[in-house]
Amino acid sequence: MKAEKLKGHLDLLLLSVLSRGPGHGYEVITRLKLRSDGAFALPEGTVYPALHRLESAGLLASSWDVVAGRRRRIYHLTLAGEAALAEQAAQWQEFSGSMARVLGASLARALAASTTAVPGHAPAAGLAGGAA
Amino acid sequence: MTREADVPGDLIEDYLDRLLVSLSGSPRQVRHTLAEVEAHLRDAEAEGIAAGLPQETAQVQALERIGPVHAVTGRPALLTRPSAALLRRLTLTAALVGGAGFVAIGGAGLVGRLLQALKGNLFMTTPFPPGTYTRADCARWLAGDPATRSCVTAMLADHAFDYLLQAAACGLMGLAGLAAYLVLRQRWNDRATMTALPAGTAEGLGAILAAIAAVACLGRVFDLETVQRGVGVGQPLSLGIAAAVAAAAFALALWRRLRAARLRTT
């Protein structure tokens, strides 16, 4: 997924990742990649300004600890962060549900067309002519 | 994994150097961000080495993954370029020197007002020679000073008032310039900007310019004293005094700045 598209949802993703337990920056990025099966790969540096912004907003708090011989800044969700996560997740749920309902029929046709299309040939009738 | 902090040719060290001069915020925020980004990069490097990559390749991969410095600072790339930092520093220098210069002219107005009260308008301004002004000019000056019937007296009062008014306007512009300087300095308080010019550049420039202005104005005072026997001395004298005070203030600030810089390096 394009990093630009992801940026708009980065706060929600970070809050969600940290809701599973505290973690340092590198750990947060690793969890994000694992949980998205590698789809959410963005320049890793962009996570730090987002983490700092969330901390300034009081949604995250951080403390320093030594992990595997290195000083780490460990982030965890605050109560305000939990509330913000719940609110943003509900908004996302509503938005994605609406999108799915709008796209439903055409999405099914596009998926069907992409599975039947043969490289070098005209696309299937579902996409070209619009017949069901 | 432990490493020497300063390894020649270490790409991660080079990246952290660039990051350090691009970060804004308090010293603590800068230290913390630098520490967590270094831990991140060393983790990524260790991961690459564990996967069988040579160290340099592992570092390149770690740096590609973290992205450019402006991704970490969260500021546009343009604002983290050295040229942009220099531009910001020059703007701050111009605002400080210009603002202080205009405030000094405002101060000259106050000195001029004092001199006017003590020595009169003839000390402040030189009258136009006879024949160089019209009756209409006279009427206008007399209208501004109904207490007098002399055109020359009214002209002197008008010119002295103009000088004080212009000095006051300059003083207000200077205060606006200094306010802009304070706001911008708070906004651009990052290392790249603050180190784009040598310490004390603004103070040194201000001291030199103010000293030149003081010498020029006081030289004019000497000239008027000898040639015109003191007529019109007030303006250059007030400007010369204000410029000399500004030069002394800038010189003091320069001395303090250089002393602080010296203490930091020892």
PDB file of C-alpha atoms in Angstrom, chain A residues 24-27 29-30 33 42-52 56 62 64 67-75, chain B residues 1-2 29 31-33 35-47 62 64-68 70-74:
ATOM      1  CA  HIS A  24       9.569   0.608  21.369  1.00  0.00           C
ATOM      2  CA  GLY A  25       9.621   2.164  17.901  1.00  0.00           C
ATOM      3  CA  TYR A  26      11.269  -0.708  16.080  1.00  0.00           C
ATOM      4  CA  GLU A  27       8.958  -3.193  17.777  1.00  0.00           C
ATOM      5  CA  ILE A  29       6.971  -1.137  13.153  1.00  0.00           C
ATOM      6  CA  THR A  30       7.693  -4.863  13.201  1.00  0.00           C
ATOM      7  CA  LYS A  33       4.258  -5.208   9.299  1.00  0.00           C
ATOM      8  CA  LEU A  42       6.117   2.742   4.951  1.00  0.00           C
ATOM      9  CA  PRO A  43       9.416   4.576   5.524  1.00  0.00           C
ATOM     10  CA  GLU A  44      10.041   3.458   9.097  1.00  0.00           C
ATOM     11  CA  GLY A  45      11.239   6.922  10.126  1.00  0.00           C
ATOM     12  CA  THR A  46       7.758   8.363   9.636  1.00  0.00           C
ATOM     13  CA  VAL A  47       6.557   6.409  12.656  1.00  0.00           C
ATOM     14  CA  TYR A  48       8.644   8.511  15.070  1.00  0.00           C
ATOM     15  CA  PRO A  49       7.061  11.926  14.436  1.00  0.00           C
ATOM     16  CA  ALA A  50       3.674  10.194  14.679  1.00  0.00           C
ATOM     17  CA  LEU A  51       4.582   8.548  18.006  1.00  0.00           C
ATOM     18  CA  HIS A  52       5.877  11.881  19.338  1.00  0.00           C
ATOM     19  CA  SER A  56       2.248  15.252  22.948  1.00  0.00           C
ATOM     20  CA  SER A  62       6.750   6.740  27.165  1.00  0.00           C
ATOM     21  CA  TRP A  64      13.085   4.584  28.999  1.00  0.00           C
ATOM     22  CA  VAL A  67      16.258  -3.897  26.364  1.00  0.00           C
ATOM     23  CA  ALA A  68      18.806  -6.259  24.780  1.00  0.00           C
ATOM     24  CA  GLY A  69      21.625  -3.981  25.875  1.00  0.00           C
ATOM     25  CA  ARG A  70      20.223  -0.843  24.283  1.00  0.00           C
ATOM     26  CA  ARG A  71      18.345   2.106  25.794  1.00  0.00           C
ATOM     27  CA  ARG A  72      14.822   2.047  24.405  1.00  0.00           C
ATOM     28  CA  ARG A  73      11.930   4.402  24.588  1.00  0.00           C
ATOM     29  CA  ILE A  74       8.942   2.244  25.390  1.00  0.00           C
ATOM     30  CA  TYR A  75       5.538   3.611  24.415  1.00  0.00           C
TER      31      TYR A  75
ATOM     32  CA  MET B   1      25.420  -5.604  20.428  1.00  0.00           C
ATOM     33  CA  THR B   2      28.008  -3.015  21.509  1.00  0.00           C
ATOM     34  CA  GLN B  29      13.688  16.021  22.789  1.00  0.00           C
ATOM     35  CA  ARG B  31      18.654  13.626  22.570  1.00  0.00           C
ATOM     36  CA  HIS B  32      15.704  11.285  22.974  1.00  0.00           C
ATOM     37  CA  THR B  33      14.842  11.176  19.277  1.00  0.00           C
ATOM     38  CA  ALA B  35      18.770   7.794  20.900  1.00  0.00           C
ATOM     39  CA  GLU B  36      15.649   5.982  19.736  1.00  0.00           C
ATOM     40  CA  VAL B  37      16.501   6.343  16.055  1.00  0.00           C
ATOM     41  CA  GLU B  38      20.013   5.032  16.722  1.00  0.00           C
ATOM     42  CA  ALA B  39      18.564   2.028  18.581  1.00  0.00           C
ATOM     43  CA  HIS B  40      16.189   1.483  15.650  1.00  0.00           C
ATOM     44  CA  LEU B  41      18.988   1.589  13.070  1.00  0.00           C
ATOM     45  CA  ARG B  42      21.262  -0.691  15.085  1.00  0.00           C
ATOM     46  CA  ASP B  43      18.373  -3.166  15.467  1.00  0.00           C
ATOM     47  CA  ALA B  44      17.764  -3.119  11.717  1.00  0.00           C
ATOM     48  CA  GLU B  45      21.495  -3.474  11.044  1.00  0.00           C
ATOM     49  CA  ALA B  46      21.738  -6.421  13.451  1.00  0.00           C
ATOM     50  CA  GLU B  47      18.744  -8.021  11.757  1.00  0.00           C
ATOM     51  CA  ALA B  62      18.517  -0.232   7.450  1.00  0.00           C
ATOM     52  CA  GLU B  64      16.621   2.579   3.107  1.00  0.00           C
ATOM     53  CA  ARG B  65      13.976   1.209   5.430  1.00  0.00           C
ATOM     54  CA  ILE B  66      13.973   4.171   7.808  1.00  0.00           C
ATOM     55  CA  GLY B  67      13.811   6.661   4.934  1.00  0.00           C
ATOM     56  CA  PRO B  68      15.342  10.121   4.548  1.00  0.00           C
ATOM     57  CA  HIS B  70      13.060  14.538   6.888  1.00  0.00           C
ATOM     58  CA  ALA B  71      10.858  11.452   7.386  1.00  0.00           C
ATOM     59  CA  VAL B  72      12.125  11.245  10.981  1.00  0.00           C
ATOM     60  CA  THR B  73      11.991  14.980  11.658  1.00  0.00           C
ATOM     61  CA  GLY B  74       8.461  15.132  10.263  1.00  0.00           C
TER      62      GLY B  74
END
